[in-house]
XYZ file of C-alpha atoms in Angstrom:
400
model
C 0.000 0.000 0.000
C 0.835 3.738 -0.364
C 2.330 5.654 2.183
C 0.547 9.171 3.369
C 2.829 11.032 1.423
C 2.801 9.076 -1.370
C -1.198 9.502 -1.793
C -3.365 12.928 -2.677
C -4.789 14.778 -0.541
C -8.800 14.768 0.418
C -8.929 18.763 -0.396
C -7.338 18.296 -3.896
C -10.013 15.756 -4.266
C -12.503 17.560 -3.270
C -11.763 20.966 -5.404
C -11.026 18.612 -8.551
C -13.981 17.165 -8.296
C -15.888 20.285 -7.863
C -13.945 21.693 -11.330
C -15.299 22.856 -14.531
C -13.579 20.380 -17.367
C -12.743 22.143 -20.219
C -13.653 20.824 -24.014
C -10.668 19.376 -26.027
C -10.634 21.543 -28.017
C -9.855 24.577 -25.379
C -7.466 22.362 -23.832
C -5.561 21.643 -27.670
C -5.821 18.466 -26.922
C -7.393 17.196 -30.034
C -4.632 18.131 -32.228
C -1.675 16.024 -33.548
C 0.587 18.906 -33.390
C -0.382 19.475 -29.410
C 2.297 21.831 -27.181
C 4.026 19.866 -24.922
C 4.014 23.072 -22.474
C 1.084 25.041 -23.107
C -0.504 22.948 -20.154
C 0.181 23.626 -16.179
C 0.371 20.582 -13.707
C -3.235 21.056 -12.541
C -4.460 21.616 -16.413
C -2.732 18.160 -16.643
C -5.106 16.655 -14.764
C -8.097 18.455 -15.731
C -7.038 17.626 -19.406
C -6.640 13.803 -18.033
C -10.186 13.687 -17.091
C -11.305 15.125 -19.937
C -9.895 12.391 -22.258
C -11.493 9.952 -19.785
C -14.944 11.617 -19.938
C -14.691 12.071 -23.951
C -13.697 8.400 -24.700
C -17.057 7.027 -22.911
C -14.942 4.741 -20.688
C -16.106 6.604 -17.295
C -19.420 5.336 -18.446
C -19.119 2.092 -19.890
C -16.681 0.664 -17.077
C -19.054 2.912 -14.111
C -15.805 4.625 -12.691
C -17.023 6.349 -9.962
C -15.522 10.407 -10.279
C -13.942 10.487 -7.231
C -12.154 7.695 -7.393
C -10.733 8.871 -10.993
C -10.118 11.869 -9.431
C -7.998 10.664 -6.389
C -6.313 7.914 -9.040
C -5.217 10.559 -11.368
C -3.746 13.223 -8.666
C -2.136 10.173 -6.535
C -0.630 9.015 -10.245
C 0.434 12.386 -10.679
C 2.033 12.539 -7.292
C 4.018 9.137 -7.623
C 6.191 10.834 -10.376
C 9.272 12.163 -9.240
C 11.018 15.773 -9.867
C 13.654 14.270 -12.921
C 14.015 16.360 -16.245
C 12.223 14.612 -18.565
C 10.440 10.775 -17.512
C 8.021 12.858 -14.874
C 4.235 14.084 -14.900
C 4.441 15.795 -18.292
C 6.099 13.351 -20.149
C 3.116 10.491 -18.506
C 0.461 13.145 -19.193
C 1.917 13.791 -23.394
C 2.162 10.426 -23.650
C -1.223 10.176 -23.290
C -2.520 12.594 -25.114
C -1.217 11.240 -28.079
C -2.699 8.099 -27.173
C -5.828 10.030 -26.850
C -5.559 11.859 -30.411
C -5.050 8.826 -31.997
C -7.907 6.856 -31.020
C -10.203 9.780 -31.605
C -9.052 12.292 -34.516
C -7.257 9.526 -36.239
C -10.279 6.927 -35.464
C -8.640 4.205 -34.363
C -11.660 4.098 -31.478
C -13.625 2.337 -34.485
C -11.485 -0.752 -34.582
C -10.444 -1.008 -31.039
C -12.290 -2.100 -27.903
C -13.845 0.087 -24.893
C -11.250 -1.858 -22.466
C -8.366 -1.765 -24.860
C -8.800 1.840 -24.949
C -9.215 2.217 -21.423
C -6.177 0.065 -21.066
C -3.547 1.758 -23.491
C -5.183 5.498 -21.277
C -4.112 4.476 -18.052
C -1.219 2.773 -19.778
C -0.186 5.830 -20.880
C -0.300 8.011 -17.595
C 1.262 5.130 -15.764
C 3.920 3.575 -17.782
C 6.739 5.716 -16.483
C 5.537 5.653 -12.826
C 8.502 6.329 -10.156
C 10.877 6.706 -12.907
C 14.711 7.700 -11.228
C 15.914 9.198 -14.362
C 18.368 6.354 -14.990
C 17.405 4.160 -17.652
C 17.483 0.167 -17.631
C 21.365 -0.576 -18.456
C 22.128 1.860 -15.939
C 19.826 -0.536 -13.257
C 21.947 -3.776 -14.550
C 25.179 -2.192 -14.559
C 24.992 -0.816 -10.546
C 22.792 -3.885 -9.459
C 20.425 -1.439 -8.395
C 17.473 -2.800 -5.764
C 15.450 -2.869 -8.516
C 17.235 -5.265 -10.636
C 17.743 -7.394 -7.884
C 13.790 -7.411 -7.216
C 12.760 -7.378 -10.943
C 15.755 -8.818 -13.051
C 17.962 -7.267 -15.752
C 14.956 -8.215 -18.532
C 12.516 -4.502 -18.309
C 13.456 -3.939 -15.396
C 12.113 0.063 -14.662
C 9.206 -1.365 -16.966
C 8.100 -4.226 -14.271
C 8.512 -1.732 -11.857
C 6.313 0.526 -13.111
C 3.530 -1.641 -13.786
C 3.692 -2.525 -10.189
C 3.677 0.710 -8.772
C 0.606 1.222 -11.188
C -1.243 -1.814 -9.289
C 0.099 -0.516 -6.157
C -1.889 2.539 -6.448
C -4.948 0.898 -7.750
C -5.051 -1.254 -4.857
C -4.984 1.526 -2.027
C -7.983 2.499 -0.775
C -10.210 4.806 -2.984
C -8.356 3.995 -6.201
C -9.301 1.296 -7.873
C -11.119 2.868 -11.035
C -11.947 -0.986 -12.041
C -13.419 -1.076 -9.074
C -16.861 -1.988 -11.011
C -15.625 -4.503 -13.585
C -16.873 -8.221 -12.895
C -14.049 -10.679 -12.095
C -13.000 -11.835 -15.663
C -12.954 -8.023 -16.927
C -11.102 -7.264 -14.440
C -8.546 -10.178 -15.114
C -8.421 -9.346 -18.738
C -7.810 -5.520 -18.168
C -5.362 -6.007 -15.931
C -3.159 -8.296 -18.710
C -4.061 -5.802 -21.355
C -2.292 -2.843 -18.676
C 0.587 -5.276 -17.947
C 1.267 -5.493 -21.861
C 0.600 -1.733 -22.186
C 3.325 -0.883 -19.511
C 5.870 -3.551 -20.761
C 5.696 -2.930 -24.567
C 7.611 0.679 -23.416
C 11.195 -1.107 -22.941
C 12.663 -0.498 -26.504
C 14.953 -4.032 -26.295
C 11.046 -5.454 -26.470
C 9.481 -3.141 -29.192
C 13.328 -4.323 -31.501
C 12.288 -7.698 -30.522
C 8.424 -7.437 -32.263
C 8.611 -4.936 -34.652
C 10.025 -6.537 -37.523
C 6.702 -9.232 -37.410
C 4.718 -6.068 -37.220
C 5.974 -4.289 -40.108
C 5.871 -7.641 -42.177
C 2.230 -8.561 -41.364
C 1.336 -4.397 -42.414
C 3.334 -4.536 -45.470
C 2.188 -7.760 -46.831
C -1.319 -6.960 -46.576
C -2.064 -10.035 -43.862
C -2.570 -7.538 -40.750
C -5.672 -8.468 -39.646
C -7.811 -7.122 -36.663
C -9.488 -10.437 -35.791
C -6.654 -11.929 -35.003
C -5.682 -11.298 -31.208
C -1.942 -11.975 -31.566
C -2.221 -9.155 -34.554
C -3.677 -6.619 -32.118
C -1.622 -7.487 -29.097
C 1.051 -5.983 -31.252
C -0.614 -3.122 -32.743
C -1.494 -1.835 -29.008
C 2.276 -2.214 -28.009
C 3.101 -0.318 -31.464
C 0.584 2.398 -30.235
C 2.525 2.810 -27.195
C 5.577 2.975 -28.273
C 4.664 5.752 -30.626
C 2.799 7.631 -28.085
C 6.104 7.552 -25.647
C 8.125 8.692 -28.712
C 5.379 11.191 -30.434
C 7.740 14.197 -29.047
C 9.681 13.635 -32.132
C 6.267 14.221 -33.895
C 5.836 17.445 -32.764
C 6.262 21.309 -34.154
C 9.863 22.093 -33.946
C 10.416 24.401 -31.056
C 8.460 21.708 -28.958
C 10.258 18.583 -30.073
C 13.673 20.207 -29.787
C 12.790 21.392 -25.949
C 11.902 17.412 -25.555
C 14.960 16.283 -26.630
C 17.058 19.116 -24.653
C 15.422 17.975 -21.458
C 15.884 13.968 -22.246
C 19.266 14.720 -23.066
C 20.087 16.569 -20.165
C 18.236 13.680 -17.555
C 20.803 11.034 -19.748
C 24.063 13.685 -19.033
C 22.799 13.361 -15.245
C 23.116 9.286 -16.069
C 26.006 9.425 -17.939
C 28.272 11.831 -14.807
C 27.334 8.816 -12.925
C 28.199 6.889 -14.901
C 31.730 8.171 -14.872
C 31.829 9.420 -11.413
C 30.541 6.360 -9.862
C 31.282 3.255 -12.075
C 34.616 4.623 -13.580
C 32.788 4.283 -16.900
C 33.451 6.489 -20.124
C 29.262 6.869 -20.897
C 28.176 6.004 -24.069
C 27.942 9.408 -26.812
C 24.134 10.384 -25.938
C 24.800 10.118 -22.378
C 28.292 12.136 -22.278
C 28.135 15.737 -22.214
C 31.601 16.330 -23.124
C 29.858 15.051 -26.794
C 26.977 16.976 -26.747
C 27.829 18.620 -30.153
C 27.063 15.177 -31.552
C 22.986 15.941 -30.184
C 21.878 16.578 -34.163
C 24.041 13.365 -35.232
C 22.498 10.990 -32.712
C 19.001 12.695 -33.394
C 18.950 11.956 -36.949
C 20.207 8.199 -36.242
C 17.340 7.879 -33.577
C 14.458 8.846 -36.348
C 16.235 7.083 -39.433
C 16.494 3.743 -37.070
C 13.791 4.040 -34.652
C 10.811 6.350 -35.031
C 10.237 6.941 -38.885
C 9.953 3.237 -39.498
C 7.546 2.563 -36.857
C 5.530 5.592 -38.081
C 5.679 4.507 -41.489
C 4.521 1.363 -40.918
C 1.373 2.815 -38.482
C 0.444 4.950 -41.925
C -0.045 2.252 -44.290
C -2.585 1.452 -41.621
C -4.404 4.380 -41.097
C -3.560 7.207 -43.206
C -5.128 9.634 -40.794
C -1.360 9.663 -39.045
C -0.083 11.505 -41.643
C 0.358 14.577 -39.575
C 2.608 12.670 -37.311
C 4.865 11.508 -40.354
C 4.607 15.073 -41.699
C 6.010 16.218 -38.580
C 8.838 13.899 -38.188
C 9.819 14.451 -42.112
C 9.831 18.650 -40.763
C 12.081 17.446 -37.774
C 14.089 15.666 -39.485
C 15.183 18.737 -41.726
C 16.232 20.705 -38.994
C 18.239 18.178 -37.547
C 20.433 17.817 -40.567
C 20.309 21.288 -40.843
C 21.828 21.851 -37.304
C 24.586 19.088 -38.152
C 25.663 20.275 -41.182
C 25.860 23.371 -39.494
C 28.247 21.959 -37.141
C 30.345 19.911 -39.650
C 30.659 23.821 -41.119
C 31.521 25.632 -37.496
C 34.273 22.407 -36.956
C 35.680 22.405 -40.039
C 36.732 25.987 -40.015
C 38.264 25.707 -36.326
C 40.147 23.019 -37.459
C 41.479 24.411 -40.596
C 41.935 27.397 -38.555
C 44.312 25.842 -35.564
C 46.125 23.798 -38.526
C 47.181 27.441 -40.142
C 47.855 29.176 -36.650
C 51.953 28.397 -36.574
C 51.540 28.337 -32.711
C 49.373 25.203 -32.803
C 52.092 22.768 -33.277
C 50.471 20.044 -31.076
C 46.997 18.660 -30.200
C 46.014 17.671 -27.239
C 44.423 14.114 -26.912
C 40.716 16.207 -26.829
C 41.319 18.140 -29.919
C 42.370 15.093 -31.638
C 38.745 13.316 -30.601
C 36.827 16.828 -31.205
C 38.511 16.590 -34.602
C 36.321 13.584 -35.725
C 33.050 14.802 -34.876
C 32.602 16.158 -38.568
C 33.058 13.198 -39.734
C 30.933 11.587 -37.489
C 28.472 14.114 -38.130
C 28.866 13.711 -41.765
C 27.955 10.418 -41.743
C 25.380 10.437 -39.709
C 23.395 13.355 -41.948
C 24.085 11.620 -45.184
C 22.484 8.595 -43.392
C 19.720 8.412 -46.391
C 22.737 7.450 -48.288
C 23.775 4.441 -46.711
C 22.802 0.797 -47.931
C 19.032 0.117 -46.383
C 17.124 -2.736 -45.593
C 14.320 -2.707 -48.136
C 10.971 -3.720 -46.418
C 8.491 -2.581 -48.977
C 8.054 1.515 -48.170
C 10.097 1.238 -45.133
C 14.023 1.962 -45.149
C 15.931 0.909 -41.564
C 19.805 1.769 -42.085
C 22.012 -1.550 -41.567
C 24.068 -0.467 -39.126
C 21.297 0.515 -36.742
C 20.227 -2.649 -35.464
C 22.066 -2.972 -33.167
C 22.170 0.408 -31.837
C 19.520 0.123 -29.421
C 21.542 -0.677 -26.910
C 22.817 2.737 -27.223
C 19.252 3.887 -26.047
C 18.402 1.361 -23.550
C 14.637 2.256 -22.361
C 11.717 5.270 -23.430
């Protein structure tokens, strides 16, 4: 059970439940192209229960208000302060969730408790997060790889901490579900939750994409759909790369600073040199790693969600526009480097290099390569491109 601390309070409660909810559209959150920011904490919640109330599942499953209520501000609560897997992050998440099943439809072809499912998914699937992803667990032995194993490990644990709060007194939104509902949602949650760890979305993906580009995806079959909803989720935790510009670059300032945070451990702690997205002695190489992070991860999975319902196209559109200025920022900074090095090789003073300089000196290159990426030999999968040497680089990533 929850602690005191760990729960809402019965005022918040109280004046939450006694609050005027907003339509979606005042709120922006019926739009594919949503502002990360433009909402406060408490418009968070508000927003939360307004996606509950709009999807018919406070209805259909006879959540009582209060309880929803208490369940959303306690969820809220059992995020911590870190930079970028907190509150927000749980709350954008599920918007996007939300905006696809209703502006892009896919409410027609899912079920009420799969939707209510992949919701609460959403809000939960990062719950207790400690801003250190799952390699990071493994590699200190944390307490929570010895309780949950090296396999998902903050995954597990956030699931658990999601049925932790559901079981606390005055929680339980499926409080009203009959026993076999109530079994069933539960496994559709636990899949939800899981499907977040990106070793496990590597692991599925490739059936995915071959059952959608083959024409054999089919909704009838329960195995087909299992994987769908996990493909939904892991687009909804990534959808900040969907995003206008200015709000997708903010996203990936703040991830990247929570994984320089990891990576100082890393080398303060472990005696480790951190891999290039966590060290911030290489944060030049941001627009490089970006652009290998959509080419490999994102666009493919996005791609592949289109040929399926072409009402994503915004999202694909606003990858494509991200993807621009990415390059455009690396090229940029295979310019800037370039010049400093042709200008220290001219300066007669600058006899020697220092082991830094020498590394600094092959960014460009690095960068080079990574923004003529669309150059590189591909995996042809019908519409889909994955670059070769990607595969394995999700290691490099470890969890969303």
């Amino acid at each position: 059970m929850l602690s005191y601390h760990a729960t809402c309070s019965k005022v918040e409660v109280d004046r939450l439940k006694a609050a005027k909810i907003p339509l979606s559209s005042e709120l922006g959150i019926d739009e594919f192209h949503f502002n990360d920011f433009s909402l406060d904490n408490d418009a968070m919640i508000t927003a939360s229960l307004r996606m509950f109330l709009e999807l018919g599942v406070v209805q259909k499953f006879k959540i009582d208000y209060e309880v929803l209520c208490r369940w959303l501000l306690t969820v809220r609560k059992n995020y911590r302060t870190v930079a970028y897997h907190n509150w927000r992050h749980a709350f954008n998440v599920s918007q996007c969730m939300f905006v696809m099943i209703t502006t892009a439809t896919f409410q027609d072809v899912l079920s009420d408790a799969e939707i209510l499912a992949l919701m609460v998914g959403c809000l939960c699937h990062d719950l207790d997060h400690r801003g250190t992803n799952n390699a990071f667990q493994a590699k200190t032995g944390s307490a929570l790889a010895l309780l949950y194993g090296t396999s998902a490990t903050l995954e597990h644990h956030h699931f658990n901490h999601a049925v932790m709060i559901l079981q606390s007194e005055g929680h339980n939104i499926f409080a009203n579900l009959s026993s076999k509902e109530y079994s069933n949602m539960m496994q559709l949650l636990k899949q939800a939750i899981l499907s977040t760890d990106l070793t496990l979305h590597f692991e599925r993906r490739t059936k995915f994409f071959e059952h959608v580009l083959s024409g054999e995806f089919s909704w009838a079959v329960e195995g087909h759909r299992e994987v769908l909803r996990s493909m939904l989720m892991t687009a909804c935790d990534l959808g900040a790369v969907t995003r206008p510009w200015e709000v997708s670059k903010q996203v990936a300032e703040l991830v990247t600073s929570e994984f320089f945070e990891q990576g100082d451990r890393e080398r303060s702690e472990l005696k480790l040199t951190p891999a290039a997205i966590f060290d911030r002695n290489r944060k030049d190489e941001l627009p490089a790693l970006q652009l290998e992070w959509i080419d490999g991860i994102c666009k493919p999975l996005y791609q592949a969600l289109l040929k399926l319902n072409r009402k994503l196209t915004p999202m694909v559109d606003g990858i494509d526009g991200n993807r621009k200025k990415w390059q455009e920022l690396c090229l940029s900074y295979q310019q800037t480097r370039r010049a400093s090095v042709s200008s220290q090789s001219n300066d007669p003073g600058q006899n020697t290099k220092s082991s830094d300089d020498a590394e600094t000196s092959e960014l460009p290159k690095k960068a080079e390569k990574t923004a003529q990426l669309e150059a590189l030999p591909k995996l042809q999968t019908g519409s889909l491109t994955v670059p070769r040497d990607f595969i394995k680089k999700k290691d490099l990533y470890g969890d969303e």
